Tab-separated table of C-alpha atoms and ligand atoms in Angstrom:
chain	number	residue	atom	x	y	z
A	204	UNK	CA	12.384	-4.836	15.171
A	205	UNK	CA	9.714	-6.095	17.267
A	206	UNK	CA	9.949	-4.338	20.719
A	207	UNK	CA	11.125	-6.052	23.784
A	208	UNK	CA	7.517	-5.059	25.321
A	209	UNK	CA	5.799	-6.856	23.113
A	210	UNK	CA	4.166	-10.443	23.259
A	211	UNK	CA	3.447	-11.753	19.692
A	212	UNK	CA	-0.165	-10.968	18.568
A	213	UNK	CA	-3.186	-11.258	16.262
A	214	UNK	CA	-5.106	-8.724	15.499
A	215	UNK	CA	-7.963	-7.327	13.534
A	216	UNK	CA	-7.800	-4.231	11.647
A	217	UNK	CA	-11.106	-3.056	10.002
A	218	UNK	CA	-11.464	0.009	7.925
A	219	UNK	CA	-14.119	2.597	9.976
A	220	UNK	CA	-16.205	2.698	6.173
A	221	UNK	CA	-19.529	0.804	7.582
A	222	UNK	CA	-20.658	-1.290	9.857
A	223	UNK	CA	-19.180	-4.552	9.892
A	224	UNK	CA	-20.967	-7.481	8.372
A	225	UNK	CA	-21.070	-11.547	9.065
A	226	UNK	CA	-18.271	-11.835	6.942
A	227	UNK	CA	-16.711	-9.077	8.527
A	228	UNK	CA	-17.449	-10.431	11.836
A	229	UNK	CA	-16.173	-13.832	10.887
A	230	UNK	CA	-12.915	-12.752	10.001
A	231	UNK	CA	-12.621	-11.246	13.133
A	232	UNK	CA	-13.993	-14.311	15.125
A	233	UNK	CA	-11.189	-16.770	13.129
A	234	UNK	CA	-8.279	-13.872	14.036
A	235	UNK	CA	-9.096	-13.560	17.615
A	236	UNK	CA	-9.759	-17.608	17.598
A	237	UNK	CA	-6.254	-18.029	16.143
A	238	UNK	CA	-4.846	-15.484	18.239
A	239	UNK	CA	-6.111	-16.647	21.766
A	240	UNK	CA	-6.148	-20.258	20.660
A	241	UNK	CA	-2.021	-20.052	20.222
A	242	UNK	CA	-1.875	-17.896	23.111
A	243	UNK	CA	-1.081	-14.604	21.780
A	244	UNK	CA	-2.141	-11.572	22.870
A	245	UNK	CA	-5.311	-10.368	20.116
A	246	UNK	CA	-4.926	-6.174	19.461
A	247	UNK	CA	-6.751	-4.049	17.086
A	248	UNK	CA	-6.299	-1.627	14.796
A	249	UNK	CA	-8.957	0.739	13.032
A	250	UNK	CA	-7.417	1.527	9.794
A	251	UNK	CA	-8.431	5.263	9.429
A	252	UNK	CA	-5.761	6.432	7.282
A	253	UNK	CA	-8.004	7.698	4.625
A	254	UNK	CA	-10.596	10.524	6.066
A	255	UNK	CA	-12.633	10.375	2.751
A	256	UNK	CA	-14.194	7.319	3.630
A	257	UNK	CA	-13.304	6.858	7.796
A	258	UNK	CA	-16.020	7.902	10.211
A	259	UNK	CA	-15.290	7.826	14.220
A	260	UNK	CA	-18.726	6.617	14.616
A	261	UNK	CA	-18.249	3.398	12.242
A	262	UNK	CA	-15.128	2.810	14.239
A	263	UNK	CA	-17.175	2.794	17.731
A	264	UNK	CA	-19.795	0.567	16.157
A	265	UNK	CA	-17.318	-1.765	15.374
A	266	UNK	CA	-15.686	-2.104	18.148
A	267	UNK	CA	-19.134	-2.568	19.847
A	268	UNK	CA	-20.269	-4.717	17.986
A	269	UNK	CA	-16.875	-7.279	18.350
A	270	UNK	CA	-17.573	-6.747	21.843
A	271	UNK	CA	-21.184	-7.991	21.642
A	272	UNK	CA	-19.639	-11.219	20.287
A	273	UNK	CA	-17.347	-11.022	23.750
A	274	UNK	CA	-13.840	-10.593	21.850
A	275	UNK	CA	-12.038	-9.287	24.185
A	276	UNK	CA	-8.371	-7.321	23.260
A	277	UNK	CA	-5.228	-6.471	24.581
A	278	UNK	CA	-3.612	-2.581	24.417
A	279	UNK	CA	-5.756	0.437	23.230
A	280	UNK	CA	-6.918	0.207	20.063
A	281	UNK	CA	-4.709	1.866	17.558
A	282	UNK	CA	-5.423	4.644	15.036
A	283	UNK	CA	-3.904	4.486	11.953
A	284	UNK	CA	-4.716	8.562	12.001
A	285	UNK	CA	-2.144	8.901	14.827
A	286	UNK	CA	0.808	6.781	12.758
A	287	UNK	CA	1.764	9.587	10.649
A	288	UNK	CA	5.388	9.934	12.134
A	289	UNK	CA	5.920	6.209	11.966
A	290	UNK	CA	4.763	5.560	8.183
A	291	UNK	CA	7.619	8.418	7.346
A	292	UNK	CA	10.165	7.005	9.121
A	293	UNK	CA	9.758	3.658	7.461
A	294	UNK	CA	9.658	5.208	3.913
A	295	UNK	CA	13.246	7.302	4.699
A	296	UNK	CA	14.431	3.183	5.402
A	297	UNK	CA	13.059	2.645	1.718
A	298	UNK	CA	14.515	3.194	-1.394
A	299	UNK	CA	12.031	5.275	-3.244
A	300	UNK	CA	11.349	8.406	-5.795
A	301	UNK	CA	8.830	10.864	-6.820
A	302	UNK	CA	6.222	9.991	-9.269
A	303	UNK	CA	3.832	12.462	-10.987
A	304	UNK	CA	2.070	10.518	-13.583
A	305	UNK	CA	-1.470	10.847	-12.934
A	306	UNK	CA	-4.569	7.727	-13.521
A	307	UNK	CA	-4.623	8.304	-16.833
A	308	UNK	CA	-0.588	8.825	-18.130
A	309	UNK	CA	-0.470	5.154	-15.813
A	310	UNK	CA	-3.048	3.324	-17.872
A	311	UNK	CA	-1.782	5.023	-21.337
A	312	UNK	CA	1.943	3.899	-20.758
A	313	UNK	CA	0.860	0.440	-19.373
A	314	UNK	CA	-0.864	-0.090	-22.999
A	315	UNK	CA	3.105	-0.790	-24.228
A	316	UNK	CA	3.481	-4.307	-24.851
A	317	UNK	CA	6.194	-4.824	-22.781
A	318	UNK	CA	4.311	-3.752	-19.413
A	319	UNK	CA	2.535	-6.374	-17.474
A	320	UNK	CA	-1.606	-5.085	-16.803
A	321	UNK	CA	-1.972	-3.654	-13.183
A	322	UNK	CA	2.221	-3.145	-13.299
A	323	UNK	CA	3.923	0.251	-12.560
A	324	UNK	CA	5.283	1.198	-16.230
A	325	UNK	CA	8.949	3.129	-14.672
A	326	UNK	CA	7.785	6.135	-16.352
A	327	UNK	CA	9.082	8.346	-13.205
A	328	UNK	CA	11.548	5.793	-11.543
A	329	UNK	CA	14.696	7.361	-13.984
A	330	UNK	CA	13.957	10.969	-14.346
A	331	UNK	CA	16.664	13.509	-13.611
A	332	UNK	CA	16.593	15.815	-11.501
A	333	UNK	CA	15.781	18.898	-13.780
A	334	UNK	CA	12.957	16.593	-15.305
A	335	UNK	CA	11.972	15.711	-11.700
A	336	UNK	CA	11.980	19.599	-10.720
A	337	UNK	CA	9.731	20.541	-14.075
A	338	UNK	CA	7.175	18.208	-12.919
A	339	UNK	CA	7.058	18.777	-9.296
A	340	UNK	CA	6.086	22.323	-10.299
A	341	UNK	CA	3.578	21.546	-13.073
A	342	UNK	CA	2.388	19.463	-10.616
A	343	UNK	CA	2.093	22.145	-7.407
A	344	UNK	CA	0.749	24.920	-10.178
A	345	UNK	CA	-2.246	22.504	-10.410
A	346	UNK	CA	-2.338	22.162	-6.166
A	347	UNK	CA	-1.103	18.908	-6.286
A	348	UNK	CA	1.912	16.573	-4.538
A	349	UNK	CA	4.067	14.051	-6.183
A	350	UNK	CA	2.963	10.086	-5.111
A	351	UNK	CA	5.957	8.706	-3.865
A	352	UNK	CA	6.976	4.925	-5.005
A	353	UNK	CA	9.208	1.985	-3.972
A	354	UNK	CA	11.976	1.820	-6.049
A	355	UNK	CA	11.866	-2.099	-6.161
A	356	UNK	CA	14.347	-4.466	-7.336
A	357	UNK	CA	12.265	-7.825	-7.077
A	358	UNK	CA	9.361	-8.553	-9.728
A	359	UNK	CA	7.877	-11.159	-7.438
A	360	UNK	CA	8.055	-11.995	-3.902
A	361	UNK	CA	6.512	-15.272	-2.416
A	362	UNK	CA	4.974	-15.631	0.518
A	363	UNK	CA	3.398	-18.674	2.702
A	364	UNK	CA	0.048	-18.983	3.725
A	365	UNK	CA	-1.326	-21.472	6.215
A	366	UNK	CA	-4.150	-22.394	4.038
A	367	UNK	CA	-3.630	-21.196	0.575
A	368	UNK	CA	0.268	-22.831	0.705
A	369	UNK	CA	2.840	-20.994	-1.100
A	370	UNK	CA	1.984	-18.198	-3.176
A	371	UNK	CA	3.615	-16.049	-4.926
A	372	UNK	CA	2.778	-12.375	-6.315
A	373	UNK	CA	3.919	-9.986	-8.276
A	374	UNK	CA	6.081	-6.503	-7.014
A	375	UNK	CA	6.408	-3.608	-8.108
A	376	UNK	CA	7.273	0.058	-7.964
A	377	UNK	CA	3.993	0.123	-5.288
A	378	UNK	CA	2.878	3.577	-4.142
A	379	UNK	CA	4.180	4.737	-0.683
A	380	UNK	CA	2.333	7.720	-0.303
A	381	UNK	CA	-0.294	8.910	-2.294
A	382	UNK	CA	0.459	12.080	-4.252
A	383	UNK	CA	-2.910	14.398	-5.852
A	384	UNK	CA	-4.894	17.204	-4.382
A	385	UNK	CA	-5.264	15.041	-1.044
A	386	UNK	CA	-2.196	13.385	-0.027
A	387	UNK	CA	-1.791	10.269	2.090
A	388	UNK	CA	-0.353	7.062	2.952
A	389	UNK	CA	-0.675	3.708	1.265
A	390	UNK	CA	-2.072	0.556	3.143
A	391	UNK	CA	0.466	-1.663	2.403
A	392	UNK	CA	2.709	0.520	4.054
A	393	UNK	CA	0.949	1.575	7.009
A	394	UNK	CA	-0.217	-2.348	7.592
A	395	UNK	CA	3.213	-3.192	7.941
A	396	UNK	CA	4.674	-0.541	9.973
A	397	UNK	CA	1.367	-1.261	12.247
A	398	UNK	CA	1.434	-5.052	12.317
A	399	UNK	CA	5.360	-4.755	12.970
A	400	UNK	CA	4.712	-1.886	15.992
A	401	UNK	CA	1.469	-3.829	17.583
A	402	UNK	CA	3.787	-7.157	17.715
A	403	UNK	CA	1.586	-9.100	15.185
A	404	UNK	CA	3.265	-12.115	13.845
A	405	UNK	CA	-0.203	-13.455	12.923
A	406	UNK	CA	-2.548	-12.400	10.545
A	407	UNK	CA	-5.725	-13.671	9.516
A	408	UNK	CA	-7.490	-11.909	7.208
A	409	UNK	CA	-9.844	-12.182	4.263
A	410	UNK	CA	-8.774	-14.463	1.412
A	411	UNK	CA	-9.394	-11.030	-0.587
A	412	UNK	CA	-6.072	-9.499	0.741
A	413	UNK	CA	-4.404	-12.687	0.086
A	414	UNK	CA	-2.600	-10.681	-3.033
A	415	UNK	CA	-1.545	-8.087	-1.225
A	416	UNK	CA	0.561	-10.250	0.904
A	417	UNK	CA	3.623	-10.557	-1.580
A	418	UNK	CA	3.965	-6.640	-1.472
A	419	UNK	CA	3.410	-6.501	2.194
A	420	UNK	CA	5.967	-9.152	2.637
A	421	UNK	CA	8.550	-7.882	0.556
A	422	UNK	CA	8.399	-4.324	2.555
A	423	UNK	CA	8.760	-6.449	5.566
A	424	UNK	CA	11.910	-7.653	4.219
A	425	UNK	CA	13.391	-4.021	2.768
A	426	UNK	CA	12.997	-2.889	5.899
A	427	UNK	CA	14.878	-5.751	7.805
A	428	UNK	CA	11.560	-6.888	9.555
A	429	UNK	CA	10.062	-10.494	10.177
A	430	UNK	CA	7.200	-11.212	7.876
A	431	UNK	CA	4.297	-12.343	10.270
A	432	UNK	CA	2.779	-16.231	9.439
A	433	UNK	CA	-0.259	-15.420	7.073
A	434	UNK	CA	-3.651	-17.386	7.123
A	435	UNK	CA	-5.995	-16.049	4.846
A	436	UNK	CA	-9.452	-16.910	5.551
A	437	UNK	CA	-12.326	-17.782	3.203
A	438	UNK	CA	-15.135	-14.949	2.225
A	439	UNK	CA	-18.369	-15.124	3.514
A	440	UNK	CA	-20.814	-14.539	0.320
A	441	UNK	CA	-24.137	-13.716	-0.195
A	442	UNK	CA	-26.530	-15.955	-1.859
A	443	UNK	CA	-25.646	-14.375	-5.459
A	444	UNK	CA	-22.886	-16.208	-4.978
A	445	UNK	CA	-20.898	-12.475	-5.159
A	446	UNK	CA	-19.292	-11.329	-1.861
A	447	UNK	CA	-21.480	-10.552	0.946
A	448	UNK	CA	-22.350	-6.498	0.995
A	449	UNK	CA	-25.585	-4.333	1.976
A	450	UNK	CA	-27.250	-5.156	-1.055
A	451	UNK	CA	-27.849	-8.724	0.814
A	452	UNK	CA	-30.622	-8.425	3.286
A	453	UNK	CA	-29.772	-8.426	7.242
A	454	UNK	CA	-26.068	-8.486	7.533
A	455	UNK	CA	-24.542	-6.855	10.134
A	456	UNK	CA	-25.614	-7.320	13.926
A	457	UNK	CA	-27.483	-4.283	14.134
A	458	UNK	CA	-29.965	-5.311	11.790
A	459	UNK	CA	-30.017	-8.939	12.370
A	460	UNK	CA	-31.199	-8.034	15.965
A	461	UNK	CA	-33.828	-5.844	14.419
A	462	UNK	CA	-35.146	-8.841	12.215
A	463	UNK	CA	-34.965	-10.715	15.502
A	464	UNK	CA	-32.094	-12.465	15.845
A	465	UNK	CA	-30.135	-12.923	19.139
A	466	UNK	CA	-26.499	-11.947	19.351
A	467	UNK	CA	-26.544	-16.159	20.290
A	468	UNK	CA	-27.382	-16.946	17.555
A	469	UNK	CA	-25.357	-14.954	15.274
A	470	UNK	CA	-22.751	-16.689	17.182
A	471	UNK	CA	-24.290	-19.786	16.750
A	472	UNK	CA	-24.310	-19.410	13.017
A	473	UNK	CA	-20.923	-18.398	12.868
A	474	UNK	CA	-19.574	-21.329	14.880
A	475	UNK	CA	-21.227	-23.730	12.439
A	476	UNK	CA	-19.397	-22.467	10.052
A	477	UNK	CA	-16.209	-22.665	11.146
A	478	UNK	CA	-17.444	-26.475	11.972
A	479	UNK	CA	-18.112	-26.740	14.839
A	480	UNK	CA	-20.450	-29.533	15.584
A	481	UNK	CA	-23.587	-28.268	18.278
A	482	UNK	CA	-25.679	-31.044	17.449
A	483	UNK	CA	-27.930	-28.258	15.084
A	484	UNK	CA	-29.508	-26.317	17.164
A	485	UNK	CA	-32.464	-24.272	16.103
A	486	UNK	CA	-32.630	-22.394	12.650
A	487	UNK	CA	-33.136	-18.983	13.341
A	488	UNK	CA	-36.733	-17.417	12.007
A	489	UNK	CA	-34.554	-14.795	10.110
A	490	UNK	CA	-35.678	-14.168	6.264
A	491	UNK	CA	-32.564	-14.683	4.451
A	492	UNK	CA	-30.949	-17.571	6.811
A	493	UNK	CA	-33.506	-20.172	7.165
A	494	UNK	CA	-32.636	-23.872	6.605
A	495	UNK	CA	-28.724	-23.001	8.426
A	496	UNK	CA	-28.731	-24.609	11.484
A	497	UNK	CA	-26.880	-22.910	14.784
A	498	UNK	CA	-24.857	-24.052	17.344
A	499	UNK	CA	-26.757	-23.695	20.116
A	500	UNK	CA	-25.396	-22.386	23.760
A	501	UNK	CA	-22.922	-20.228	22.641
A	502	UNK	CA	-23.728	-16.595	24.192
A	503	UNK	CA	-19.552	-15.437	23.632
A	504	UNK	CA	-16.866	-16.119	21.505
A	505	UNK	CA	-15.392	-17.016	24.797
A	506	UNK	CA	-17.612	-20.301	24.614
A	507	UNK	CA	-15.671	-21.547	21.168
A	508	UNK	CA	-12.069	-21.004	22.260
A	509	UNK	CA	-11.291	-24.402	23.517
A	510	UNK	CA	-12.327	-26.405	21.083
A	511	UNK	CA	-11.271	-24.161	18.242
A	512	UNK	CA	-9.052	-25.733	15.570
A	513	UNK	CA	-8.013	-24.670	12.148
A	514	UNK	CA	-8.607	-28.182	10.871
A	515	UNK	CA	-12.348	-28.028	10.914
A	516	UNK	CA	-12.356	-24.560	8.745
A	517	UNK	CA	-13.615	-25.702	5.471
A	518	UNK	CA	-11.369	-23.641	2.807
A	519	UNK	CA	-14.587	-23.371	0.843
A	520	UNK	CA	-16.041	-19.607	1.102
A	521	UNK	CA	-19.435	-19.409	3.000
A	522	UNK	CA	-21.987	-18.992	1.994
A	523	UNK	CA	-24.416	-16.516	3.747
A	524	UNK	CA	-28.553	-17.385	3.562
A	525	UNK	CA	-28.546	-20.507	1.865
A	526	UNK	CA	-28.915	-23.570	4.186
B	785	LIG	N1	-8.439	-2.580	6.827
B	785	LIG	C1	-8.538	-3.674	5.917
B	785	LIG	C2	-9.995	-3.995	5.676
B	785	LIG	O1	-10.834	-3.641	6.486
B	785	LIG	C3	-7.875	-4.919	6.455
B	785	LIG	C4	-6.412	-4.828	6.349
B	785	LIG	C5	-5.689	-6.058	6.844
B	785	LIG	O2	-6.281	-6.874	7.547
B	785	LIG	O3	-4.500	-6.165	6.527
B	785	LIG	O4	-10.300	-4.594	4.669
């Protein structure tokens, strides 16, 4: 149920792994854009629920650097690390089991013709108990914890998206919780127990999460929840035509202020790419960029909001350095 206290919101939820990049930054631009546009309130989320790879100080840089581009949001920003309680109460609402295959019993029993690549084969969905007990012990003799799985009864689930239409996506027994030698809990879960809680009913994302919507969607609906309206966004790439990463040049703010770039004109840059029409302003002197021209006169994201429209967002990815 989406609390009484809460207005319907977009949000932003990066992963503290890095700084954020253009694409990154886009994204972000486009959700709070959509958010503020259709007057929602715009919160945000740092997705920290795996410590392997989260840092506190990638987290802070983000949110500085969305700042920079003068997103502004509503609420304290909320840690996934903190959500612990929540993601376990929504998986007691979910029929699920125990699973103890490992990587490699997955990929040898998905070899059998009858099991769709990427798909769940059911080896641990109809043990009995006594099997279930064996392996929970083989398991903790090796310091390990069962992953626990949906026990789904849908192969597909369909979802709509505001620019990619209808699309529809396979389901399966997805991973709850993570079982090994360091436990923890699965995005798809903890997205929508976090979208749900923050009052999202919007979410713009990268086009690269676009099929992980279906499985988001249909936990949304085992748990008696409204699915949010979904408007996947296209990636930004890098001139290899691959998507944009580190190995690209200048890409996050941070080091296109070093090469010399103003925060304007990464703004400016941005805003011509989601089409907005500045008359061209000056091409930045930034290896890597040259030839794209900028909107000129836009020093915040503020500047864009009112005459932001989805219309002019070319469903064509971007791409980054080539003009
Ligand atoms: N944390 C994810 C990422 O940074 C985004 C998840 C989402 O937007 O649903 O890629």
């Amino acid at each position: 149920m989406i609390l009484g206290v809460h207005m319907p919101a977009g949000r932003y939820a990066p992963s503290p792994s890095g700084d954020l990049h253009v694409g990154n930054l886009r994204t972000a631009l486009l959700a709070w854009l959509g958010a503020r546009s259709s007057g929602r309130k715009f919160v945000l989320r740092i997705e920290d629920i795996d410590a392997q790879r989260s840092r506190p100080q990638y987290a802070a840089q983000q949110l500085a650097d969305l700042g920079a581009l003068g997103l502004d949001w509503d609420g304290e920003v909320l840690w996934q690390s903190t959500r612990f309680a929540a993601y376990q109460a929504a998986l007691e609402k979910l029929p699920h089991y125990e699973c103890y295959c490992s990587r490699r019993d997955i990929q040898e029993a998905a070899r059998a013709p009858h099991i769709q690549p990427g798909r769940y084969p059911g080896t641990c969905r109809d043990l009995s108990p006594t099997q279930r007990a064996a392996r929970r012990a083989e398991l903790a003799d090796a310091g390990r914890l069962p992953a626990i799985r949906l026990r789904a009864t849908q192969t597909h689930w369909e979802i709509t998206d505001a620019l990619a239409g209808q699309h529809q996506g396979p389901v399966d027994d997805m991973v709850l919780r993570r079982g090994g030698k360091e436990p923890g809990w699965a995005y798809n879960l903890a997205v929508v127990v976090d979208d749900n809680y923050q009052g999202v009913d919007q979410v713009v994302r990268g086009a690269d999460l676009l099929d992980s919507a279906p499985s988001q969607a249909y936990l949304y609906y085992l748990l008696g929840l409204p699915t949010p309206s979904y408007i996947h966004v296209p990636l930004v790439l890098g001139p290899t035509g691959k998507r944009l990463a580190k190995r690209d040049g200048a890409v996050t703010l941070r080091q296109l202020h070093a090469a010399g770039m103003t925060t304007a004109q990464v703004l400016g840059l941005l805003a011509a790419s989601l089409g907005y029409d500045g008359g061209g302003g000056e091409a930045p002197a930034v290896s890597g960029v040259s030839g794209v021209s900028a909107v000129s006169g836009i020093s915040s994201a503020q500047d864009l909001l009112a005459d932001f429209s989805w219309e002019r967002l070319s469903t064509e990815p971007w791409v980054w350095g080539i003009g």
